[in-house]
Amino acid sequence: MEKELLVKSTPTEVEIALIEDRKLVELHTQKNDTQFAVGDIFLAYTKSLRPGLNAAFLDVGIRKDAFLHYTDLGPQIKSIQRFTRLALENQMSGYLLEGFELQPENEKNGKIDRVFKKNQPCLVQILKEPISTKGPRLTCEVTLAGRFMVMTPFKNNVSVSKKITNQEERKRLKVLVESIKPKNFGIIIRTAAEGKKVADLHDEISGLTTKWQTVIDELGKSKKPSKVLSEVDKTKGLLRDVMNDSFNKIIVDDQDLYDSAKSYLQSVAPEKVKILSKYKGKRPLFESYGVHKQIKSSFSKTPTMSSGAYLVIEPTEAMHVIDVNSGPKSHNKDQETGALKVNIEAAKEIARQLRLRDLGGLIIIDFIDMRNKENKNILYSRMKEYMSGDRAQHTILPLSKFGLIQITRQRVKPELKINTMEACPSCKGSGKIEPAQLLPDEIERHLKFIVETYPNTKITLKVNPLLHTYFKKGLITKQMRWYMNYKKWITLIADQELHLTNYKFYNKFDDEIRLGVE
């Protein structure tokens, strides 16, 4: 599978497109003035306690108060609270956490008002971005993510990703990391660490501990709610999380972003610098690679597949509902075989749509009915296979009696919504247009006005091909009559992009002559 990462920069935001086998599968947008992102670490102060919700609202220095539920405190909350207090008072002794005494673990089913009190400081991390009217969701289980591992302060255990299946490699990595990790830091070894040398792992641990030292230093200078450590920007975050051997192109259209990405790759994966390139084409990057066209076709309410089958995606307050339709082109004589074929194609497109739109929560999929139990099992297996490349945590249940598949998918940021509808150029959204019979008279009036206003300019008129044919018909054409009336040749050009009732006038510099007509 070919993977390409396209990074487009504008003055207000950065857009990142992940392409797999020429299909757009992920689209990320990062505003240049973003106050926070998932993974940012903040010094927060308790603003109010809600025992009924078993939760607290914390001030992290942004407009909306952040939400912290008891289940997101983590077992090390007492250690985190003590660390925060000591760091604020510049009383942290020893390097990193070497001289820090870990506190007893928190009980799983306790009460929030027994752990927090009002105006109490605590180190927190953004778990989910604001969604709808809700503020960001927090966690006290702070982590520092790298390419090969995730560091978890106030723990001492080492665990290995389940995706590393070779038992000898699992044992090697665990023993290796246990020998080089700092005291009172846990490590989760990621899939990308498989086969890596001790020097690679040691370098990353050094980088992560440097980040933690930054947290200590910033806390020593902070007295009010504020950010103490920023997660890497989305470009670097994607490079860190999705980079693997199948990645073969990273294309950036901005020099500063290119330099930043190159510097990051040189530090974490020098062998990958060669696949990074600066875009030099004349057309916009996303247009050149067909991303804009895919966005238009993929974000509609009814995305269509190559066979003619299509999906209907409906959001509700509680869930997303996806309906699979075979479309008008389905002519398979064997209904069961045809249903399986459409369902498998739909499963692949649905897996792509979930990643592309970043749909989260509960998703219900209504596939075309099938009676054969073996076919149902095939569809379930394919659905799991197509979802295996999704980095968001998800759970897929087998087909129910009613032919439904239920999916729960992790949601850490708002669903990506792009309005692909365009205002009608003729009615301007009103739903009504002027009678077509009056159009030639209207053009005649505007042409007369332009000739009188700009007597010395060359005039070009662009119209729909049907109108172009109408003006050219007959022995004495409409164009010839204009020449006889105005003593000026009006150049006529047929433009397929124009609606029947649309037309445009241009001067000799090919600039449009705007008439102010609504």
Short mmCIF file of C-alpha atoms in Angstrom, two decimals:
data_model
loop_
_atom_site.label_atom_id
_atom_site.label_comp_id
_atom_site.label_asym_id
_atom_site.label_seq_id
_atom_site.Cartn_x
_atom_site.Cartn_y
_atom_site.Cartn_z
CA MET A 1 0.00 0.00 0.00
CA GLU A 2 1.32 3.42 -0.99
CA LYS A 3 0.98 6.19 1.57
CA GLU A 4 1.39 9.89 0.83
CA LEU A 5 1.18 12.81 3.24
CA LEU A 6 0.29 16.17 1.68
CA VAL A 7 0.71 19.33 3.77
CA LYS A 8 -0.89 22.56 2.52
CA SER A 9 -0.33 25.85 4.30
CA THR A 10 -2.47 29.01 4.26
CA PRO A 11 -2.09 32.22 6.31
CA THR A 12 -4.73 31.01 8.81
CA GLU A 13 -4.35 27.22 8.94
CA VAL A 14 -2.48 24.11 7.89
CA GLU A 15 -4.35 21.30 6.09
CA ILE A 16 -2.94 17.79 6.08
CA ALA A 17 -4.22 15.02 3.80
CA LEU A 18 -3.27 11.36 4.20
CA ILE A 19 -3.56 9.43 0.92
CA GLU A 20 -3.58 5.62 0.74
CA ASP A 21 -3.49 4.05 -2.72
CA ARG A 22 -4.56 7.41 -4.23
CA LYS A 23 -7.62 7.62 -1.94
CA LEU A 24 -8.07 10.32 0.68
CA VAL A 25 -8.45 8.58 4.07
CA GLU A 26 -7.68 11.32 6.61
CA LEU A 27 -7.99 15.09 6.54
CA HIS A 28 -6.68 17.24 9.39
CA THR A 29 -6.93 20.98 9.88
CA GLN A 30 -4.89 22.99 12.36
CA LYS A 31 -5.69 26.65 12.95
CA ASN A 32 -2.64 28.83 13.45
CA ASP A 33 -4.16 30.39 16.59
CA THR A 34 -5.15 27.13 18.29
CA GLN A 35 -4.99 27.49 22.08
CA PHE A 36 -4.66 23.81 22.80
CA ALA A 37 -4.65 20.35 21.27
CA VAL A 38 -5.09 16.78 22.44
CA GLY A 39 -1.93 15.87 24.35
CA ASP A 40 -1.14 19.37 25.66
CA ILE A 41 -0.25 19.45 29.38
CA PHE A 42 -1.66 22.22 31.59
CA LEU A 43 -1.44 23.49 35.12
CA ALA A 44 -5.10 23.62 36.16
CA TYR A 45 -6.99 24.80 39.22
CA THR A 46 -10.23 23.25 40.48
CA LYS A 47 -13.09 25.68 39.85
CA SER A 48 -16.10 23.65 41.02
CA LEU A 49 -16.90 20.14 42.21
CA ARG A 50 -19.98 18.23 41.04
CA PRO A 51 -20.48 15.24 43.39
CA GLY A 52 -23.66 14.28 41.52
CA LEU A 53 -21.61 13.75 38.33
CA ASN A 54 -18.62 12.55 40.35
CA ALA A 55 -16.63 15.09 38.37
CA ALA A 56 -14.97 18.49 38.59
CA PHE A 57 -14.65 21.52 36.35
CA LEU A 58 -11.14 22.94 36.12
CA ASP A 59 -9.75 26.25 34.91
CA VAL A 60 -6.90 25.65 32.43
CA GLY A 61 -6.60 29.27 31.31
CA ILE A 62 -8.99 29.15 28.32
CA ARG A 63 -12.53 30.44 27.86
CA LYS A 64 -14.37 27.18 28.58
CA ASP A 65 -13.87 25.30 31.83
CA ALA A 66 -12.51 21.80 31.28
CA PHE A 67 -14.25 18.64 32.48
CA LEU A 68 -12.53 15.99 34.63
CA HIS A 69 -14.42 12.81 35.58
CA TYR A 70 -13.39 10.58 38.47
CA THR A 71 -12.65 7.71 36.06
CA ASP A 72 -10.02 9.89 34.34
CA LEU A 73 -8.08 10.60 37.54
CA GLY A 74 -6.01 7.43 37.26
CA PRO A 75 -4.50 5.46 40.15
CA GLN A 76 -1.53 7.87 40.48
CA ILE A 77 -3.59 11.02 41.18
CA LYS A 78 -2.17 11.42 44.69
CA SER A 79 1.37 11.32 43.31
CA ILE A 80 0.45 13.88 40.63
CA GLN A 81 -1.10 16.25 43.18
CA ARG A 82 1.96 16.03 45.43
CA PHE A 83 4.31 16.50 42.47
CA THR A 84 2.36 19.58 41.31
CA ARG A 85 2.53 21.17 44.76
CA LEU A 86 6.28 20.51 45.15
CA ALA A 87 7.06 21.73 41.62
CA LEU A 88 5.09 24.95 42.14
CA GLU A 89 7.12 25.55 45.30
CA ASN A 90 10.39 24.68 43.52
CA GLN A 91 10.94 21.84 45.99
CA MET A 92 11.49 18.99 43.50
CA SER A 93 14.68 17.26 44.61
CA GLY A 94 16.77 14.94 42.43
CA TYR A 95 16.81 14.58 38.67
CA LEU A 96 13.34 14.14 37.16
CA LEU A 97 11.53 11.78 39.59
CA GLU A 98 14.49 9.94 41.10
CA GLY A 99 14.05 11.48 44.55
CA PHE A 100 10.25 11.51 44.41
CA GLU A 101 8.31 9.17 46.68
CA LEU A 102 5.30 7.66 44.92
CA GLN A 103 2.04 7.90 46.86
CA PRO A 104 -0.51 5.08 47.43
CA GLU A 105 -2.80 4.38 44.48
CA ASN A 106 -6.25 5.94 44.36
CA GLU A 107 -9.32 3.73 44.88
CA LYS A 108 -11.29 2.94 41.73
CA ASN A 109 -14.78 3.71 43.01
CA GLY A 110 -14.21 6.76 45.20
CA LYS A 111 -15.75 10.22 45.24
CA ILE A 112 -14.34 13.31 43.50
CA ASP A 113 -14.80 15.56 46.56
CA ARG A 114 -12.51 13.28 48.58
CA VAL A 115 -9.70 13.75 46.06
CA PHE A 116 -10.04 17.42 45.07
CA LYS A 117 -10.92 20.61 46.87
CA LYS A 118 -11.72 24.01 45.37
CA ASN A 119 -8.79 26.04 43.93
CA GLN A 120 -6.45 23.05 44.24
CA PRO A 121 -3.69 22.98 41.55
CA CYS A 122 -3.08 19.83 39.52
CA LEU A 123 -1.20 18.77 36.41
CA VAL A 124 -3.63 17.63 33.68
CA GLN A 125 -3.58 16.66 30.01
CA ILE A 126 -6.13 17.36 27.25
CA LEU A 127 -7.92 14.07 26.51
CA LYS A 128 -10.60 15.35 24.11
CA GLU A 129 -11.09 18.62 22.29
CA PRO A 130 -14.30 20.64 22.88
CA ILE A 131 -17.29 19.04 21.18
CA SER A 132 -20.48 21.07 20.60
CA THR A 133 -21.12 23.12 23.77
CA LYS A 134 -18.80 21.04 25.94
CA GLY A 135 -15.36 22.20 27.02
CA PRO A 136 -12.26 20.03 26.66
CA ARG A 137 -12.12 16.78 28.62
CA LEU A 138 -9.11 16.20 30.86
CA THR A 139 -7.16 13.29 32.26
CA CYS A 140 -4.67 13.17 35.12
CA GLU A 141 -2.94 10.13 33.61
CA VAL A 142 -0.24 12.20 31.93
CA THR A 143 1.70 10.61 29.05
CA LEU A 144 4.55 11.74 26.80
CA ALA A 145 4.33 10.21 23.34
CA GLY A 146 7.31 9.37 21.13
CA ARG A 147 7.65 7.43 17.92
CA PHE A 148 8.81 4.19 19.54
CA MET A 149 7.29 4.45 23.01
CA VAL A 150 4.97 6.33 25.34
CA MET A 151 6.36 7.45 28.70
CA THR A 152 4.02 7.42 31.73
CA PRO A 153 5.31 9.33 34.79
CA PHE A 154 4.65 7.98 38.32
CA LYS A 155 4.69 4.36 37.16
CA ASN A 156 7.41 1.73 36.93
CA ASN A 157 5.93 -0.95 34.66
CA VAL A 158 7.00 -1.69 31.05
CA SER A 159 4.45 -3.07 28.57
CA VAL A 160 4.71 -4.01 24.89
CA SER A 161 2.18 -3.38 22.10
CA LYS A 162 0.02 -6.42 21.33
CA LYS A 163 0.73 -5.86 17.63
CA ILE A 164 4.29 -7.09 18.22
CA THR A 165 3.55 -10.82 18.10
CA ASN A 166 7.07 -12.29 18.09
CA GLN A 167 7.63 -13.46 21.67
CA GLU A 168 11.42 -13.21 21.49
CA GLU A 169 11.21 -9.64 20.23
CA ARG A 170 8.69 -8.74 22.96
CA LYS A 171 11.04 -10.13 25.62
CA ARG A 172 14.08 -8.37 24.08
CA LEU A 173 12.36 -4.99 24.01
CA LYS A 174 11.00 -5.31 27.54
CA VAL A 175 14.36 -6.29 29.06
CA LEU A 176 16.14 -3.59 27.06
CA VAL A 177 13.79 -0.77 28.06
CA GLU A 178 13.71 -1.83 31.71
CA SER A 179 17.49 -1.47 31.80
CA ILE A 180 17.59 2.08 30.40
CA LYS A 181 14.39 3.77 31.59
CA PRO A 182 14.59 6.33 34.44
CA LYS A 183 13.16 5.58 37.88
CA ASN A 184 9.43 6.19 38.48
CA PHE A 185 8.63 6.27 34.76
CA GLY A 186 6.57 3.59 33.06
CA ILE A 187 7.01 2.80 29.36
CA ILE A 188 4.56 1.53 26.74
CA ILE A 189 6.55 0.17 23.79
CA ARG A 190 4.87 0.96 20.45
CA THR A 191 4.75 -1.20 17.33
CA ALA A 192 7.30 1.03 15.56
CA ALA A 193 9.95 -0.06 18.09
CA GLU A 194 10.06 -3.60 16.68
CA GLY A 195 13.61 -4.41 15.55
CA LYS A 196 15.07 -1.10 16.75
CA LYS A 197 18.52 -0.92 18.34
CA VAL A 198 19.27 0.17 21.89
CA ALA A 199 20.70 3.49 20.66
CA ASP A 200 17.39 4.41 18.97
CA LEU A 201 15.38 3.62 22.10
CA HIS A 202 17.86 5.37 24.39
CA ASP A 203 17.76 8.53 22.25
CA GLU A 204 13.97 8.64 22.41
CA ILE A 205 13.91 8.12 26.18
CA SER A 206 16.38 11.00 26.51
CA GLY A 207 14.11 13.21 24.40
CA LEU A 208 11.03 12.32 26.45
CA THR A 209 12.77 12.92 29.77
CA THR A 210 13.90 16.32 28.46
CA LYS A 211 10.22 17.12 27.85
CA TRP A 212 9.39 16.11 31.41
CA GLN A 213 12.15 18.34 32.73
CA THR A 214 10.50 21.17 30.77
CA VAL A 215 7.27 20.46 32.64
CA ILE A 216 9.11 20.74 35.99
CA ASP A 217 10.78 24.00 34.92
CA GLU A 218 7.53 25.55 33.66
CA LEU A 219 5.64 24.61 36.82
CA GLY A 220 8.32 26.36 38.86
CA LYS A 221 7.56 29.58 36.95
CA SER A 222 3.74 29.24 36.86
CA LYS A 223 1.33 30.58 39.45
CA LYS A 224 -1.91 30.59 37.44
CA PRO A 225 -3.67 28.22 35.00
CA SER A 226 -1.51 27.86 31.90
CA LYS A 227 -0.03 25.48 29.35
CA VAL A 228 3.25 23.93 30.50
CA LEU A 229 3.98 21.61 27.56
CA SER A 230 2.67 21.63 23.98
CA GLU A 231 2.03 18.51 22.00
CA VAL A 232 3.87 18.59 18.67
CA ASP A 233 1.88 20.20 15.85
CA LYS A 234 -0.34 17.97 13.74
CA THR A 235 2.20 17.63 10.94
CA LYS A 236 4.86 16.26 13.28
CA GLY A 237 2.25 14.29 15.22
CA LEU A 238 1.13 12.47 12.08
CA LEU A 239 4.74 11.85 11.06
CA ARG A 240 5.35 10.39 14.49
CA ASP A 241 2.23 8.21 14.65
CA VAL A 242 1.74 6.94 11.11
CA MET A 243 5.30 6.80 9.79
CA ASN A 244 6.25 3.28 8.69
CA ASP A 245 8.02 1.51 5.84
CA SER A 246 5.01 1.82 3.49
CA PHE A 247 5.21 5.63 3.61
CA ASN A 248 6.76 6.74 0.35
CA LYS A 249 5.97 10.47 -0.06
CA ILE A 250 5.68 13.53 2.13
CA ILE A 251 4.97 16.68 0.13
CA VAL A 252 4.87 20.14 1.72
CA ASP A 253 4.02 23.38 -0.09
CA ASP A 254 5.45 25.81 2.49
CA GLN A 255 9.18 26.40 3.02
CA ASP A 256 8.97 26.90 6.81
CA LEU A 257 6.88 23.75 7.26
CA TYR A 258 9.26 21.87 4.98
CA ASP A 259 12.27 22.93 7.07
CA SER A 260 10.44 21.99 10.29
CA ALA A 261 9.42 18.55 8.97
CA LYS A 262 12.93 17.92 7.65
CA SER A 263 14.47 18.79 11.01
CA TYR A 264 12.02 16.50 12.80
CA LEU A 265 12.65 13.59 10.43
CA GLN A 266 16.41 14.01 10.76
CA SER A 267 16.08 13.65 14.51
CA VAL A 268 13.68 10.67 14.63
CA ALA A 269 14.05 8.85 11.29
CA PRO A 270 17.01 10.06 9.18
CA GLU A 271 16.39 7.33 6.62
CA LYS A 272 13.00 8.91 5.81
CA VAL A 273 14.30 12.38 4.93
CA LYS A 274 14.65 11.30 1.29
CA ILE A 275 10.87 10.89 0.89
CA LEU A 276 10.24 14.49 1.97
CA SER A 277 9.94 17.03 -0.83
CA LYS A 278 8.94 20.65 -1.35
CA TYR A 279 6.06 21.08 -3.81
CA LYS A 280 7.00 23.27 -6.79
CA GLY A 281 4.00 22.89 -9.09
CA LYS A 282 2.05 25.85 -10.47
CA ARG A 283 -1.37 24.49 -9.51
CA PRO A 284 -2.35 24.34 -5.79
CA LEU A 285 -1.08 21.17 -4.07
CA PHE A 286 -4.49 19.70 -3.19
CA GLU A 287 -5.85 20.46 -6.66
CA SER A 288 -2.85 18.84 -8.34
CA TYR A 289 -3.32 15.60 -6.38
CA GLY A 290 -7.11 15.52 -6.74
CA VAL A 291 -7.73 16.09 -3.02
CA HIS A 292 -10.30 18.87 -3.55
CA LYS A 293 -12.31 16.66 -5.91
CA GLN A 294 -12.25 13.78 -3.41
CA ILE A 295 -13.38 16.10 -0.62
CA LYS A 296 -16.36 17.20 -2.73
CA SER A 297 -17.33 13.61 -3.53
CA SER A 298 -16.61 12.13 -0.08
CA PHE A 299 -18.27 14.60 2.28
CA SER A 300 -21.72 14.59 0.72
CA LYS A 301 -24.65 13.03 2.57
CA THR A 302 -24.70 10.19 0.04
CA PRO A 303 -21.14 9.20 -1.00
CA THR A 304 -21.19 6.95 -4.07
CA MET A 305 -18.96 3.95 -4.84
CA SER A 306 -17.58 2.83 -8.18
CA SER A 307 -20.23 0.12 -8.65
CA GLY A 308 -23.03 2.67 -8.35
CA ALA A 309 -23.93 1.60 -4.81
CA TYR A 310 -24.04 4.43 -2.29
CA LEU A 311 -24.19 5.21 1.43
CA VAL A 312 -26.56 7.48 3.31
CA ILE A 313 -24.87 8.92 6.39
CA GLU A 314 -27.18 10.50 8.98
CA PRO A 315 -25.93 12.04 12.24
CA THR A 316 -28.21 12.06 15.30
CA GLU A 317 -27.71 13.34 18.84
CA ALA A 318 -26.92 9.84 20.15
CA MET A 319 -25.26 8.09 17.23
CA HIS A 320 -24.42 8.02 13.51
CA VAL A 321 -26.57 5.86 11.24
CA ILE A 322 -25.25 4.58 7.89
CA ASP A 323 -27.53 2.93 5.34
CA VAL A 324 -26.14 0.85 2.45
CA ASN A 325 -28.00 0.99 -0.89
CA SER A 326 -27.23 -1.10 -3.96
CA GLY A 327 -28.06 1.72 -6.40
CA PRO A 328 -29.62 1.54 -9.87
CA LYS A 329 -26.71 -0.31 -11.52
CA SER A 330 -27.14 -3.57 -9.58
CA HIS A 331 -28.31 -6.29 -11.99
CA ASN A 332 -26.91 -9.44 -10.35
CA LYS A 333 -29.31 -12.33 -10.87
CA ASP A 334 -28.22 -14.02 -7.63
CA GLN A 335 -29.53 -11.70 -4.92
CA GLU A 336 -27.36 -13.20 -2.16
CA THR A 337 -24.14 -12.92 -4.18
CA GLY A 338 -24.99 -9.39 -5.27
CA ALA A 339 -25.76 -8.34 -1.70
CA LEU A 340 -22.45 -9.72 -0.42
CA LYS A 341 -20.52 -7.96 -3.18
CA VAL A 342 -22.15 -4.58 -2.47
CA ASN A 343 -21.81 -5.02 1.30
CA ILE A 344 -18.08 -5.76 1.09
CA GLU A 345 -17.52 -2.72 -1.14
CA ALA A 346 -19.59 -0.65 1.29
CA ALA A 347 -17.62 -1.94 4.31
CA LYS A 348 -14.37 -0.70 2.75
CA GLU A 349 -15.88 2.72 2.00
CA ILE A 350 -17.42 2.97 5.48
CA ALA A 351 -14.04 2.26 7.12
CA ARG A 352 -12.60 5.07 5.00
CA GLN A 353 -15.47 7.44 5.81
CA LEU A 354 -15.09 6.87 9.56
CA ARG A 355 -11.43 7.89 9.37
CA LEU A 356 -12.01 10.72 6.92
CA ARG A 357 -14.87 12.36 8.84
CA ASP A 358 -13.47 11.23 12.20
CA LEU A 359 -16.88 9.93 13.25
CA GLY A 360 -16.96 8.81 16.88
CA GLY A 361 -19.27 7.35 19.49
CA LEU A 362 -21.84 4.75 18.43
CA ILE A 363 -22.18 3.97 14.70
CA ILE A 364 -24.99 1.74 13.39
CA ILE A 365 -24.63 0.32 9.87
CA ASP A 366 -27.62 -1.11 8.03
CA PHE A 367 -26.20 -3.45 5.37
CA ILE A 368 -28.23 -5.08 2.61
CA ASP A 369 -29.96 -8.16 4.02
CA MET A 370 -28.22 -11.53 3.58
CA ARG A 371 -29.56 -14.92 4.66
CA ASN A 372 -26.41 -17.03 4.36
CA LYS A 373 -24.62 -17.23 7.72
CA GLU A 374 -21.26 -17.78 6.02
CA ASN A 375 -21.70 -14.56 4.02
CA LYS A 376 -22.47 -12.68 7.24
CA ASN A 377 -19.25 -13.99 8.77
CA ILE A 378 -17.31 -12.96 5.64
CA LEU A 379 -18.71 -9.42 5.87
CA TYR A 380 -17.86 -9.19 9.59
CA SER A 381 -14.28 -10.36 8.91
CA ARG A 382 -13.86 -7.85 6.07
CA MET A 383 -15.22 -5.03 8.24
CA LYS A 384 -12.60 -5.82 10.91
CA GLU A 385 -9.90 -6.07 8.24
CA TYR A 386 -10.75 -2.68 6.70
CA MET A 387 -10.91 -1.05 10.15
CA SER A 388 -7.53 -2.48 11.20
CA GLY A 389 -5.71 0.55 9.77
CA ASP A 390 -7.74 2.96 11.92
CA ARG A 391 -5.58 4.45 14.69
CA ALA A 392 -8.63 5.37 16.80
CA GLN A 393 -9.67 2.75 19.34
CA HIS A 394 -12.77 0.91 18.15
CA THR A 395 -14.92 -2.14 18.81
CA ILE A 396 -16.94 -3.97 16.12
CA LEU A 397 -19.83 -6.33 16.93
CA PRO A 398 -20.96 -9.13 14.56
CA LEU A 399 -24.07 -8.71 12.41
CA SER A 400 -27.28 -8.74 14.40
CA LYS A 401 -30.46 -10.60 13.41
CA PHE A 402 -31.57 -7.49 11.56
CA GLY A 403 -28.40 -7.21 9.46
CA LEU A 404 -26.91 -4.38 11.52
CA ILE A 405 -23.28 -3.93 12.52
CA GLN A 406 -22.58 -1.80 15.58
CA ILE A 407 -19.26 0.02 15.99
CA THR A 408 -18.00 2.15 18.84
CA ARG A 409 -15.14 4.42 17.87
CA GLN A 410 -12.99 6.69 20.02
CA ARG A 411 -13.81 10.36 19.66
CA VAL A 412 -11.15 12.87 20.75
CA LYS A 413 -12.12 15.88 18.63
CA PRO A 414 -15.23 17.22 16.85
CA GLU A 415 -16.44 15.41 13.75
CA LEU A 416 -14.99 16.88 10.56
CA LYS A 417 -17.81 18.49 8.58
CA ILE A 418 -17.32 20.03 5.15
CA ASN A 419 -20.25 21.58 3.31
CA THR A 420 -19.96 20.42 -0.30
CA MET A 421 -23.13 22.19 -1.45
CA GLU A 422 -22.70 25.27 -3.64
CA ALA A 423 -25.13 28.15 -4.16
CA CYS A 424 -26.79 28.01 -7.57
CA PRO A 425 -25.03 30.58 -9.77
CA SER A 426 -28.29 31.40 -11.51
CA CYS A 427 -30.78 31.84 -8.67
CA LYS A 428 -28.21 32.75 -5.97
CA GLY A 429 -29.97 30.37 -3.58
CA SER A 430 -33.48 31.78 -4.07
CA GLY A 431 -34.73 28.80 -6.07
CA LYS A 432 -36.09 31.03 -8.86
CA ILE A 433 -34.60 32.43 -12.08
CA GLU A 434 -35.67 34.94 -14.69
CA PRO A 435 -37.56 33.53 -17.73
CA ALA A 436 -35.08 32.14 -20.29
CA GLN A 437 -37.00 33.89 -23.11
CA LEU A 438 -35.97 37.28 -21.70
CA LEU A 439 -32.26 36.43 -21.52
CA PRO A 440 -31.24 37.68 -25.03
CA ASP A 441 -32.94 41.03 -24.34
CA GLU A 442 -31.14 41.31 -20.99
CA ILE A 443 -27.76 40.63 -22.61
CA GLU A 444 -28.57 43.20 -25.31
CA ARG A 445 -29.28 45.88 -22.67
CA HIS A 446 -26.06 45.16 -20.79
CA LEU A 447 -24.03 45.07 -23.98
CA LYS A 448 -25.38 48.49 -25.00
CA PHE A 449 -24.48 49.91 -21.59
CA ILE A 450 -20.91 48.52 -21.77
CA VAL A 451 -20.34 49.84 -25.34
CA GLU A 452 -21.50 53.30 -24.29
CA THR A 453 -19.47 53.26 -21.06
CA TYR A 454 -16.26 51.77 -22.55
CA PRO A 455 -16.33 52.84 -26.24
CA ASN A 456 -12.65 52.09 -26.89
CA THR A 457 -12.33 48.67 -25.28
CA LYS A 458 -12.45 45.27 -26.92
CA ILE A 459 -15.41 43.25 -25.59
CA THR A 460 -15.63 39.47 -25.17
CA LEU A 461 -18.85 37.71 -24.17
CA LYS A 462 -18.74 34.21 -22.63
CA VAL A 463 -21.98 32.25 -22.65
CA ASN A 464 -23.30 28.71 -22.30
CA PRO A 465 -22.75 26.60 -25.51
CA LEU A 466 -26.53 26.49 -26.16
CA LEU A 467 -26.77 30.27 -26.02
CA HIS A 468 -23.63 30.50 -28.16
CA THR A 469 -25.34 28.42 -30.84
CA TYR A 470 -28.45 30.62 -30.64
CA PHE A 471 -26.40 33.80 -31.20
CA LYS A 472 -24.57 32.21 -34.16
CA LYS A 473 -27.56 30.82 -36.05
CA GLY A 474 -29.05 32.24 -39.24
CA LEU A 475 -27.62 34.04 -42.31
CA ILE A 476 -27.39 37.28 -40.37
CA THR A 477 -26.39 36.23 -36.88
CA LYS A 478 -27.00 38.10 -33.66
CA GLN A 479 -23.26 38.72 -33.50
CA MET A 480 -23.38 40.34 -36.97
CA ARG A 481 -26.35 42.54 -35.93
CA TRP A 482 -24.31 43.77 -32.93
CA TYR A 483 -21.49 44.72 -35.30
CA MET A 484 -23.89 46.64 -37.50
CA ASN A 485 -25.50 48.45 -34.54
CA TYR A 486 -22.38 49.27 -32.46
CA LYS A 487 -19.66 49.33 -35.17
CA LYS A 488 -17.70 47.00 -32.90
CA TRP A 489 -17.00 43.28 -33.19
CA ILE A 490 -18.11 41.40 -30.04
CA THR A 491 -16.12 38.19 -29.57
CA LEU A 492 -18.35 35.25 -28.57
CA ILE A 493 -16.91 32.30 -26.58
CA ALA A 494 -18.78 29.15 -25.52
CA ASP A 495 -18.02 28.16 -21.91
CA GLN A 496 -19.35 24.82 -20.65
CA GLU A 497 -18.79 25.88 -17.02
CA LEU A 498 -21.52 28.53 -17.33
CA HIS A 499 -25.16 27.72 -16.63
CA LEU A 500 -27.66 28.41 -19.41
CA THR A 501 -28.74 31.69 -17.84
CA ASN A 502 -25.24 32.87 -16.87
CA TYR A 503 -22.95 35.03 -18.99
CA LYS A 504 -19.85 37.18 -18.46
CA PHE A 505 -18.34 40.18 -20.25
CA TYR A 506 -14.55 40.72 -20.42
CA ASN A 507 -12.37 43.64 -21.56
CA LYS A 508 -9.21 43.55 -23.69
CA PHE A 509 -7.10 42.68 -20.60
CA ASP A 510 -9.30 39.63 -20.00
CA ASP A 511 -10.67 41.21 -16.82
CA GLU A 512 -14.34 40.59 -16.12
CA ILE A 513 -16.59 43.62 -16.52
CA ARG A 514 -18.83 43.41 -13.47
CA LEU A 515 -22.28 44.92 -13.91
CA GLY A 516 -23.45 44.65 -10.31
CA VAL A 517 -26.42 42.51 -11.34
CA GLU A 518 -27.81 40.22 -8.62
#
